[in-house]
PDB file of C-alpha atoms in Angstrom:
ATOM      1  CA  MET A   1      -0.118  -0.262  -0.067  1.00  0.00           C
ATOM      2  CA  GLN A   2       1.556   3.383  -0.936  1.00  0.00           C
ATOM      3  CA  LYS A   3       1.717   6.027   2.074  1.00  0.00           C
ATOM      4  CA  PRO A   4       0.334   9.392   1.861  1.00  0.00           C
ATOM      5  CA  LEU A   5       2.840  11.896   0.321  1.00  0.00           C
ATOM      6  CA  ARG A   6       4.412  14.494   2.372  1.00  0.00           C
ATOM      7  CA  TRP A   7       5.199  18.148   0.877  1.00  0.00           C
ATOM      8  CA  TYR A   8       8.974  17.235   0.837  1.00  0.00           C
ATOM      9  CA  ASP A   9       8.526  13.737  -0.631  1.00  0.00           C
ATOM     10  CA  SER A  10       9.413  15.205  -4.084  1.00  0.00           C
ATOM     11  CA  LEU A  11      12.862  16.154  -2.978  1.00  0.00           C
ATOM     12  CA  THR A  12      13.499  13.054  -0.729  1.00  0.00           C
ATOM     13  CA  ILE A  13      12.322  10.734  -3.274  1.00  0.00           C
ATOM     14  CA  ASN A  14      14.561  12.239  -5.865  1.00  0.00           C
ATOM     15  CA  ILE A  15      17.761  13.717  -4.402  1.00  0.00           C
ATOM     16  CA  TYR A  16      19.618  10.769  -4.591  1.00  0.00           C
ATOM     17  CA  PHE A  17      19.936  11.186  -8.127  1.00  0.00           C
ATOM     18  CA  PHE A  18      21.846  14.564  -7.432  1.00  0.00           C
ATOM     19  CA  GLY A  19      24.569  12.705  -5.486  1.00  0.00           C
ATOM     20  CA  LEU A  20      24.732  10.138  -8.324  1.00  0.00           C
ATOM     21  CA  THR A  21      25.252  12.737 -11.228  1.00  0.00           C
ATOM     22  CA  LEU A  22      27.564  14.665  -9.067  1.00  0.00           C
ATOM     23  CA  ARG A  23      29.733  11.704  -8.791  1.00  0.00           C
ATOM     24  CA  ALA A  24      29.365  10.373 -12.493  1.00  0.00           C
ATOM     25  CA  GLN A  25      30.158  13.806 -14.061  1.00  0.00           C
ATOM     26  CA  THR A  26      33.360  14.302 -11.358  1.00  0.00           C
ATOM     27  CA  LEU A  27      34.698  10.779 -11.856  1.00  0.00           C
ATOM     28  CA  THR A  28      34.508  10.477 -15.857  1.00  0.00           C
ATOM     29  CA  PRO A  29      35.078  13.580 -17.362  1.00  0.00           C
ATOM     30  CA  LEU A  30      37.182  15.347 -14.722  1.00  0.00           C
ATOM     31  CA  ILE A  31      39.349  12.798 -12.647  1.00  0.00           C
ATOM     32  CA  LEU A  32      39.551   9.893 -14.783  1.00  0.00           C
ATOM     33  CA  PRO A  33      41.367  11.469 -17.968  1.00  0.00           C
ATOM     34  CA  LEU A  34      43.660  13.440 -15.446  1.00  0.00           C
ATOM     35  CA  LEU A  35      44.653  10.491 -13.796  1.00  0.00           C
ATOM     36  CA  VAL A  36      45.024   8.498 -16.938  1.00  0.00           C
ATOM     37  CA  GLN A  37      47.215  10.881 -18.278  1.00  0.00           C
ATOM     38  CA  GLN A  38      49.202  10.716 -15.055  1.00  0.00           C
ATOM     39  CA  PHE A  39      50.085   7.053 -15.168  1.00  0.00           C
ATOM     40  CA  VAL A  40      50.221   6.211 -18.919  1.00  0.00           C
ATOM     41  CA  GLY A  41      51.487   9.525 -20.659  1.00  0.00           C
ATOM     42  CA  GLU A  42      50.206  11.392 -23.296  1.00  0.00           C
ATOM     43  CA  ALA A  43      50.784   8.997 -26.224  1.00  0.00           C
ATOM     44  CA  SER A  44      48.848   6.410 -24.753  1.00  0.00           C
ATOM     45  CA  LYS A  45      46.075   8.192 -22.717  1.00  0.00           C
ATOM     46  CA  GLY A  46      43.437   7.930 -25.493  1.00  0.00           C
ATOM     47  CA  ALA A  47      43.567   3.996 -25.835  1.00  0.00           C
ATOM     48  CA  SER A  48      43.918   3.680 -22.251  1.00  0.00           C
ATOM     49  CA  TYR A  49      40.911   6.073 -21.186  1.00  0.00           C
ATOM     50  CA  GLY A  50      38.801   4.119 -23.799  1.00  0.00           C
ATOM     51  CA  ASN A  51      39.431   0.595 -22.313  1.00  0.00           C
ATOM     52  CA  ILE A  52      38.184   1.988 -19.025  1.00  0.00           C
ATOM     53  CA  ARG A  53      35.265   3.532 -20.222  1.00  0.00           C
ATOM     54  CA  LEU A  54      34.275   0.631 -22.505  1.00  0.00           C
ATOM     55  CA  TYR A  55      34.371  -2.209 -19.765  1.00  0.00           C
ATOM     56  CA  SER A  56      33.070   0.108 -16.895  1.00  0.00           C
ATOM     57  CA  LEU A  57      29.946   1.212 -19.072  1.00  0.00           C
ATOM     58  CA  MET A  58      29.160  -2.602 -19.724  1.00  0.00           C
ATOM     59  CA  ILE A  59      29.562  -3.327 -16.031  1.00  0.00           C
ATOM     60  CA  ALA A  60      27.103  -0.262 -15.108  1.00  0.00           C
ATOM     61  CA  VAL A  61      24.371  -1.566 -17.581  1.00  0.00           C
ATOM     62  CA  LEU A  62      24.419  -5.158 -16.166  1.00  0.00           C
ATOM     63  CA  VAL A  63      24.634  -4.168 -12.501  1.00  0.00           C
ATOM     64  CA  GLN A  64      22.143  -1.693 -12.692  1.00  0.00           C
ATOM     65  CA  ALA A  65      19.462  -3.959 -14.574  1.00  0.00           C
ATOM     66  CA  LEU A  66      20.557  -6.810 -12.005  1.00  0.00           C
ATOM     67  CA  ALA A  67      20.156  -4.379  -8.912  1.00  0.00           C
ATOM     68  CA  GLY A  68      16.898  -3.292 -10.151  1.00  0.00           C
ATOM     69  CA  MET A  69      15.717  -7.211 -10.034  1.00  0.00           C
ATOM     70  CA  LEU A  70      17.104  -7.798  -6.711  1.00  0.00           C
ATOM     71  CA  SER A  71      15.556  -4.849  -5.293  1.00  0.00           C
ATOM     72  CA  ASP A  72      12.003  -5.442  -6.493  1.00  0.00           C
ATOM     73  CA  ARG A  73      12.349  -8.846  -4.700  1.00  0.00           C
ATOM     74  CA  SER A  74      13.641  -7.351  -1.469  1.00  0.00           C
ATOM     75  CA  THR A  75      11.821  -8.182   1.565  1.00  0.00           C
ATOM     76  CA  SER A  76      13.922  -5.990   3.942  1.00  0.00           C
ATOM     77  CA  ARG A  77      12.234  -4.302   6.840  1.00  0.00           C
ATOM     78  CA  TRP A  78      13.654  -1.153   5.445  1.00  0.00           C
ATOM     79  CA  GLY A  79      12.107  -1.247   2.226  1.00  0.00           C
ATOM     80  CA  LYS A  80      13.147  -2.467  -1.174  1.00  0.00           C
ATOM     81  CA  ARG A  81      14.867   0.031  -2.177  1.00  0.00           C
ATOM     82  CA  ARG A  82      16.647   2.302   0.525  1.00  0.00           C
ATOM     83  CA  PRO A  83      18.896  -0.876   1.803  1.00  0.00           C
ATOM     84  CA  PHE A  84      20.686  -0.990  -1.940  1.00  0.00           C
ATOM     85  CA  MET A  85      21.161   2.837  -1.951  1.00  0.00           C
ATOM     86  CA  LEU A  86      22.881   3.260   1.462  1.00  0.00           C
ATOM     87  CA  ALA A  87      25.105   0.415   0.678  1.00  0.00           C
ATOM     88  CA  SER A  88      25.717   1.595  -2.274  1.00  0.00           C
ATOM     89  CA  SER A  89      27.082   5.295  -1.392  1.00  0.00           C
ATOM     90  CA  LEU A  90      28.957   3.740   1.507  1.00  0.00           C
ATOM     91  CA  LEU A  91      30.770   1.676  -0.854  1.00  0.00           C
ATOM     92  CA  GLU A  92      31.357   4.334  -3.206  1.00  0.00           C
ATOM     93  CA  ALA A  93      32.639   6.647  -0.635  1.00  0.00           C
ATOM     94  CA  LEU A  94      35.518   4.321  -0.012  1.00  0.00           C
ATOM     95  CA  VAL A  95      35.960   3.857  -3.533  1.00  0.00           C
ATOM     96  CA  PHE A  96      36.365   7.724  -3.800  1.00  0.00           C
ATOM     97  CA  ILE A  97      38.895   7.748  -1.102  1.00  0.00           C
ATOM     98  CA  ALA A  98      40.996   4.744  -2.802  1.00  0.00           C
ATOM     99  CA  ILE A  99      41.019   6.811  -6.174  1.00  0.00           C
ATOM    100  CA  GLY A 100      42.413   9.603  -4.023  1.00  0.00           C
ATOM    101  CA  ILE A 101      45.237   7.382  -2.315  1.00  0.00           C
ATOM    102  CA  ILE A 102      45.949   5.799  -5.916  1.00  0.00           C
ATOM    103  CA  ALA A 103      46.550   9.279  -7.355  1.00  0.00           C
ATOM    104  CA  ALA A 104      48.898  10.228  -4.553  1.00  0.00           C
ATOM    105  CA  ARG A 105      50.941   7.244  -4.231  1.00  0.00           C
ATOM    106  CA  MET A 106      51.091   5.145  -7.189  1.00  0.00           C
ATOM    107  CA  GLU A 107      52.539   5.765 -10.525  1.00  0.00           C
ATOM    108  CA  GLY A 108      53.183   4.082 -14.065  1.00  0.00           C
ATOM    109  CA  MET A 109      51.082   0.652 -15.170  1.00  0.00           C
ATOM    110  CA  ALA A 110      50.653  -0.172 -11.445  1.00  0.00           C
ATOM    111  CA  GLY A 111      48.817   2.953 -10.813  1.00  0.00           C
ATOM    112  CA  TYR A 112      46.575   2.689 -14.079  1.00  0.00           C
ATOM    113  CA  ASN A 113      45.663  -0.862 -13.158  1.00  0.00           C
ATOM    114  CA  ALA A 114      44.669  -0.136  -9.709  1.00  0.00           C
ATOM    115  CA  LEU A 115      42.810   2.862 -11.209  1.00  0.00           C
ATOM    116  CA  PHE A 116      41.173   0.657 -13.601  1.00  0.00           C
ATOM    117  CA  ALA A 117      40.191  -1.789 -10.708  1.00  0.00           C
ATOM    118  CA  ALA A 118      38.722   1.275  -8.761  1.00  0.00           C
ATOM    119  CA  VAL A 119      36.438   2.524 -11.623  1.00  0.00           C
ATOM    120  CA  ILE A 120      35.145  -0.772 -11.968  1.00  0.00           C
ATOM    121  CA  ALA A 121      34.366  -1.085  -8.356  1.00  0.00           C
ATOM    122  CA  SER A 122      32.971   2.473  -8.556  1.00  0.00           C
ATOM    123  CA  MET A 123      30.669   1.346 -11.323  1.00  0.00           C
ATOM    124  CA  VAL A 124      29.371  -1.852  -9.735  1.00  0.00           C
ATOM    125  CA  PHE A 125      28.448   0.166  -6.180  1.00  0.00           C
ATOM    126  CA  SER A 126      27.005   3.338  -7.917  1.00  0.00           C
ATOM    127  CA  ASN A 127      24.800   1.081 -10.129  1.00  0.00           C
ATOM    128  CA  ILE A 128      23.543  -1.107  -7.337  1.00  0.00           C
ATOM    129  CA  GLY A 129      22.007   2.287  -5.847  1.00  0.00           C
ATOM    130  CA  GLN A 130      20.936   3.568  -8.955  1.00  0.00           C
ATOM    131  CA  GLY A 131      19.025   0.435 -10.116  1.00  0.00           C
ATOM    132  CA  ALA A 132      17.440   0.535  -6.871  1.00  0.00           C
ATOM    133  CA  ALA A 133      16.377   4.049  -6.858  1.00  0.00           C
ATOM    134  CA  GLN A 134      14.784   3.970 -10.233  1.00  0.00           C
ATOM    135  CA  GLY A 135      11.936   2.221  -8.543  1.00  0.00           C
ATOM    136  CA  LEU A 136      11.172   4.965  -6.218  1.00  0.00           C
ATOM    137  CA  ILE A 137       8.744   7.100  -8.143  1.00  0.00           C
ATOM    138  CA  PRO A 138       6.519   3.735  -9.434  1.00  0.00           C
ATOM    139  CA  ASP A 139       6.698   2.264  -6.017  1.00  0.00           C
ATOM    140  CA  LEU A 140       5.733   5.265  -4.076  1.00  0.00           C
ATOM    141  CA  VAL A 141       3.956   7.960  -6.200  1.00  0.00           C
ATOM    142  CA  PRO A 142       0.478   7.707  -7.769  1.00  0.00           C
ATOM    143  CA  PRO A 143      -0.005   7.682 -11.423  1.00  0.00           C
ATOM    144  CA  ASP A 144      -1.505  10.982 -11.509  1.00  0.00           C
ATOM    145  CA  LYS A 145       1.436  12.559  -9.700  1.00  0.00           C
ATOM    146  CA  GLN A 146       4.312  10.523 -11.380  1.00  0.00           C
ATOM    147  CA  GLY A 147       4.866  13.262 -14.152  1.00  0.00           C
ATOM    148  CA  ARG A 148       5.371  15.901 -11.566  1.00  0.00           C
ATOM    149  CA  PHE A 149       7.840  13.844  -9.633  1.00  0.00           C
ATOM    150  CA  ALA A 150       9.572  12.755 -12.848  1.00  0.00           C
ATOM    151  CA  GLY A 151      10.005  16.437 -13.795  1.00  0.00           C
ATOM    152  CA  ILE A 152      11.698  17.238 -10.268  1.00  0.00           C
ATOM    153  CA  LYS A 153      13.800  14.007 -10.871  1.00  0.00           C
ATOM    154  CA  ALA A 154      15.012  15.331 -14.103  1.00  0.00           C
ATOM    155  CA  LEU A 155      16.148  18.574 -12.412  1.00  0.00           C
ATOM    156  CA  LEU A 156      17.901  17.176  -9.762  1.00  0.00           C
ATOM    157  CA  GLU A 157      19.600  14.505 -12.156  1.00  0.00           C
ATOM    158  CA  LEU A 158      21.094  16.986 -14.674  1.00  0.00           C
ATOM    159  CA  PRO A 159      21.301  20.816 -14.587  1.00  0.00           C
ATOM    160  CA  LEU A 160      21.602  21.155 -10.913  1.00  0.00           C
ATOM    161  CA  PRO A 161      24.594  18.908 -10.163  1.00  0.00           C
ATOM    162  CA  LEU A 162      26.391  19.958 -13.349  1.00  0.00           C
ATOM    163  CA  ILE A 163      25.858  23.799 -12.193  1.00  0.00           C
ATOM    164  CA  PHE A 164      27.417  22.682  -8.904  1.00  0.00           C
ATOM    165  CA  MET A 165      30.240  20.946 -10.334  1.00  0.00           C
ATOM    166  CA  ALA A 166      30.907  23.978 -12.810  1.00  0.00           C
ATOM    167  CA  PHE A 167      31.234  26.203  -9.679  1.00  0.00           C
ATOM    168  CA  PHE A 168      32.813  24.079  -7.150  1.00  0.00           C
ATOM    169  CA  VAL A 169      34.232  20.719  -7.906  1.00  0.00           C
ATOM    170  CA  SER A 170      36.023  21.391 -11.481  1.00  0.00           C
ATOM    171  CA  ARG A 171      37.629  24.540  -9.898  1.00  0.00           C
ATOM    172  CA  MET A 172      39.091  22.708  -7.290  1.00  0.00           C
ATOM    173  CA  ILE A 173      40.470  20.161  -9.611  1.00  0.00           C
ATOM    174  CA  ALA A 174      41.535  22.797 -11.829  1.00  0.00           C
ATOM    175  CA  ALA A 175      43.427  24.285  -8.873  1.00  0.00           C
ATOM    176  CA  GLY A 176      45.325  21.022  -8.318  1.00  0.00           C
ATOM    177  CA  ASN A 177      43.201  20.165  -5.228  1.00  0.00           C
ATOM    178  CA  LEU A 178      42.011  16.554  -6.103  1.00  0.00           C
ATOM    179  CA  TRP A 179      41.219  15.743  -2.580  1.00  0.00           C
ATOM    180  CA  GLY A 180      38.841  18.465  -2.177  1.00  0.00           C
ATOM    181  CA  ALA A 181      36.877  17.509  -4.862  1.00  0.00           C
ATOM    182  CA  ILE A 182      37.012  14.004  -3.680  1.00  0.00           C
ATOM    183  CA  LEU A 183      35.469  15.096  -0.247  1.00  0.00           C
ATOM    184  CA  THR A 184      33.060  17.390  -1.797  1.00  0.00           C
ATOM    185  CA  VAL A 185      31.716  14.365  -3.846  1.00  0.00           C
ATOM    186  CA  ILE A 186      31.669  12.205  -0.832  1.00  0.00           C
ATOM    187  CA  ILE A 187      29.802  14.646   1.654  1.00  0.00           C
ATOM    188  CA  THR A 188      27.406  15.520  -1.131  1.00  0.00           C
ATOM    189  CA  LEU A 189      26.412  11.804  -1.782  1.00  0.00           C
ATOM    190  CA  LEU A 190      26.194  10.772   1.751  1.00  0.00           C
ATOM    191  CA  VAL A 191      23.825  13.756   2.315  1.00  0.00           C
ATOM    192  CA  CYS A 192      21.819  13.172  -0.429  1.00  0.00           C
ATOM    193  CA  THR A 193      21.801   9.639   0.547  1.00  0.00           C
ATOM    194  CA  ALA A 194      20.872  10.470   4.261  1.00  0.00           C
ATOM    195  CA  LEU A 195      17.992  12.745   2.873  1.00  0.00           C
ATOM    196  CA  ALA A 196      16.748   9.650   0.633  1.00  0.00           C
ATOM    197  CA  MET A 197      16.374   7.677   4.053  1.00  0.00           C
ATOM    198  CA  LEU A 198      13.505   9.515   5.049  1.00  0.00           C
ATOM    199  CA  VAL A 199      11.532   8.166   2.163  1.00  0.00           C
ATOM    200  CA  ARG A 200       8.559   6.063   3.747  1.00  0.00           C
ATOM    201  CA  GLU A 201       8.858   2.442   2.012  1.00  0.00           C
ATOM    202  CA  THR A 202       6.310  -0.347   2.704  1.00  0.00           C
ATOM    203  CA  PRO A 203       8.140  -3.442   3.378  1.00  0.00           C
ATOM    204  CA  GLN A 204       6.975  -6.351   1.465  1.00  0.00           C
ATOM    205  CA  GLU A 205       6.423  -9.567   3.186  1.00  0.00           C
ATOM    206  CA  LYS A 206       7.189 -11.795   0.212  1.00  0.00           C
ATOM    207  CA  ALA A 207       8.926 -11.657  -3.130  1.00  0.00           C
ATOM    208  CA  PRO A 208       6.382 -10.958  -5.981  1.00  0.00           C
ATOM    209  CA  TYR A 209       7.838 -13.378  -8.357  1.00  0.00           C
ATOM    210  CA  PRO A 210      10.546 -15.917  -8.298  1.00  0.00           C
ATOM    211  CA  LEU A 211      14.265 -14.619  -9.341  1.00  0.00           C
ATOM    212  CA  ASP A 212      14.408 -15.378 -13.057  1.00  0.00           C
ATOM    213  CA  TRP A 213      17.748 -17.055 -13.780  1.00  0.00           C
ATOM    214  CA  ASN A 214      17.023 -17.146 -17.613  1.00  0.00           C
ATOM    215  CA  ALA A 215      16.531 -13.379 -17.637  1.00  0.00           C
ATOM    216  CA  ILE A 216      19.623 -12.870 -15.843  1.00  0.00           C
ATOM    217  CA  ALA A 217      21.483 -15.080 -18.300  1.00  0.00           C
ATOM    218  CA  ARG A 218      20.106 -13.657 -21.271  1.00  0.00           C
ATOM    219  CA  LEU A 219      21.089 -10.013 -19.773  1.00  0.00           C
ATOM    220  CA  VAL A 220      24.786 -11.188 -18.975  1.00  0.00           C
ATOM    221  CA  ALA A 221      25.065 -12.804 -22.535  1.00  0.00           C
ATOM    222  CA  MET A 222      23.625  -9.576 -24.212  1.00  0.00           C
ATOM    223  CA  THR A 223      26.278  -7.508 -22.246  1.00  0.00           C
ATOM    224  CA  ALA A 224      28.978  -9.753 -23.217  1.00  0.00           C
ATOM    225  CA  ALA A 225      27.919  -9.804 -27.040  1.00  0.00           C
ATOM    226  CA  PHE A 226      27.577  -6.031 -26.988  1.00  0.00           C
ATOM    227  CA  THR A 227      31.176  -5.863 -25.467  1.00  0.00           C
ATOM    228  CA  LEU A 228      32.700  -8.248 -28.031  1.00  0.00           C
ATOM    229  CA  VAL A 229      30.993  -6.306 -31.090  1.00  0.00           C
ATOM    230  CA  ILE A 230      32.548  -3.089 -29.726  1.00  0.00           C
ATOM    231  CA  LEU A 231      36.175  -4.623 -29.460  1.00  0.00           C
ATOM    232  CA  LEU A 232      35.855  -6.322 -32.894  1.00  0.00           C
ATOM    233  CA  ALA A 233      34.824  -2.916 -34.424  1.00  0.00           C
ATOM    234  CA  GLY A 234      37.849  -1.260 -32.500  1.00  0.00           C
ATOM    235  CA  TRP A 235      40.196  -4.089 -33.648  1.00  0.00           C
ATOM    236  CA  GLY A 236      38.778  -3.724 -37.452  1.00  0.00           C
ATOM    237  CA  VAL A 237      39.381   0.277 -37.453  1.00  0.00           C
ATOM    238  CA  GLN A 238      42.843  -0.614 -36.308  1.00  0.00           C
ATOM    239  CA  GLN A 239      43.493  -3.016 -39.026  1.00  0.00           C
ATOM    240  CA  LEU A 240      41.853  -0.208 -41.715  1.00  0.00           C
ATOM    241  CA  ILE A 241      44.179   2.623 -40.012  1.00  0.00           C
ATOM    242  CA  PRO A 242      47.746   1.662 -39.424  1.00  0.00           C
TER     243      PRO A 242
END
């Protein structure tokens, strides 16, 4: 049963996406290219960055779908979605700290490999929360109000975190203050998660349907096939253009 909505639920249901977008827009276009160049140099940074992006994006697609399926079946007393979101943010904070340590203490291919592993872990952890959070509006908001809530979600998901990043995080990184940027992202993500914990979910007594292992296998196979197609396309281009 859906509980009555409070005046601030449009914020608490959607604020989590502000933290997720800030995290993504800080890591991918700002921190990652900088560190890849630091570890592998100017000549190899394009291919090295591309490898991280390919595998991390495929992992993100897979994990987000799986997290959504698993949270649909969750019988936690804290609700279907919030336990996934909380665990995701806490683990993601640890990964960002690890990235800061890697940047400060490692170099060369060892640093690149550690960064690669950290980015993959980041994609796993962040998409656990994102896959679950996508179900909050369908779970909690009546159909006649979902359009308004989706509009607020879009605002918190795209323009507002980008503005915040441009005025604060990007300036820290430009000034060489990587730890300042990392801590800003961590604090913002944890604050957004704490506000999202105010959402009132009704726990379900039992899973609504059995886990569909065939669907999971198809999802894994499709993701692997898509990755293989991209790798083969890249190899083909390399053969055509020496």
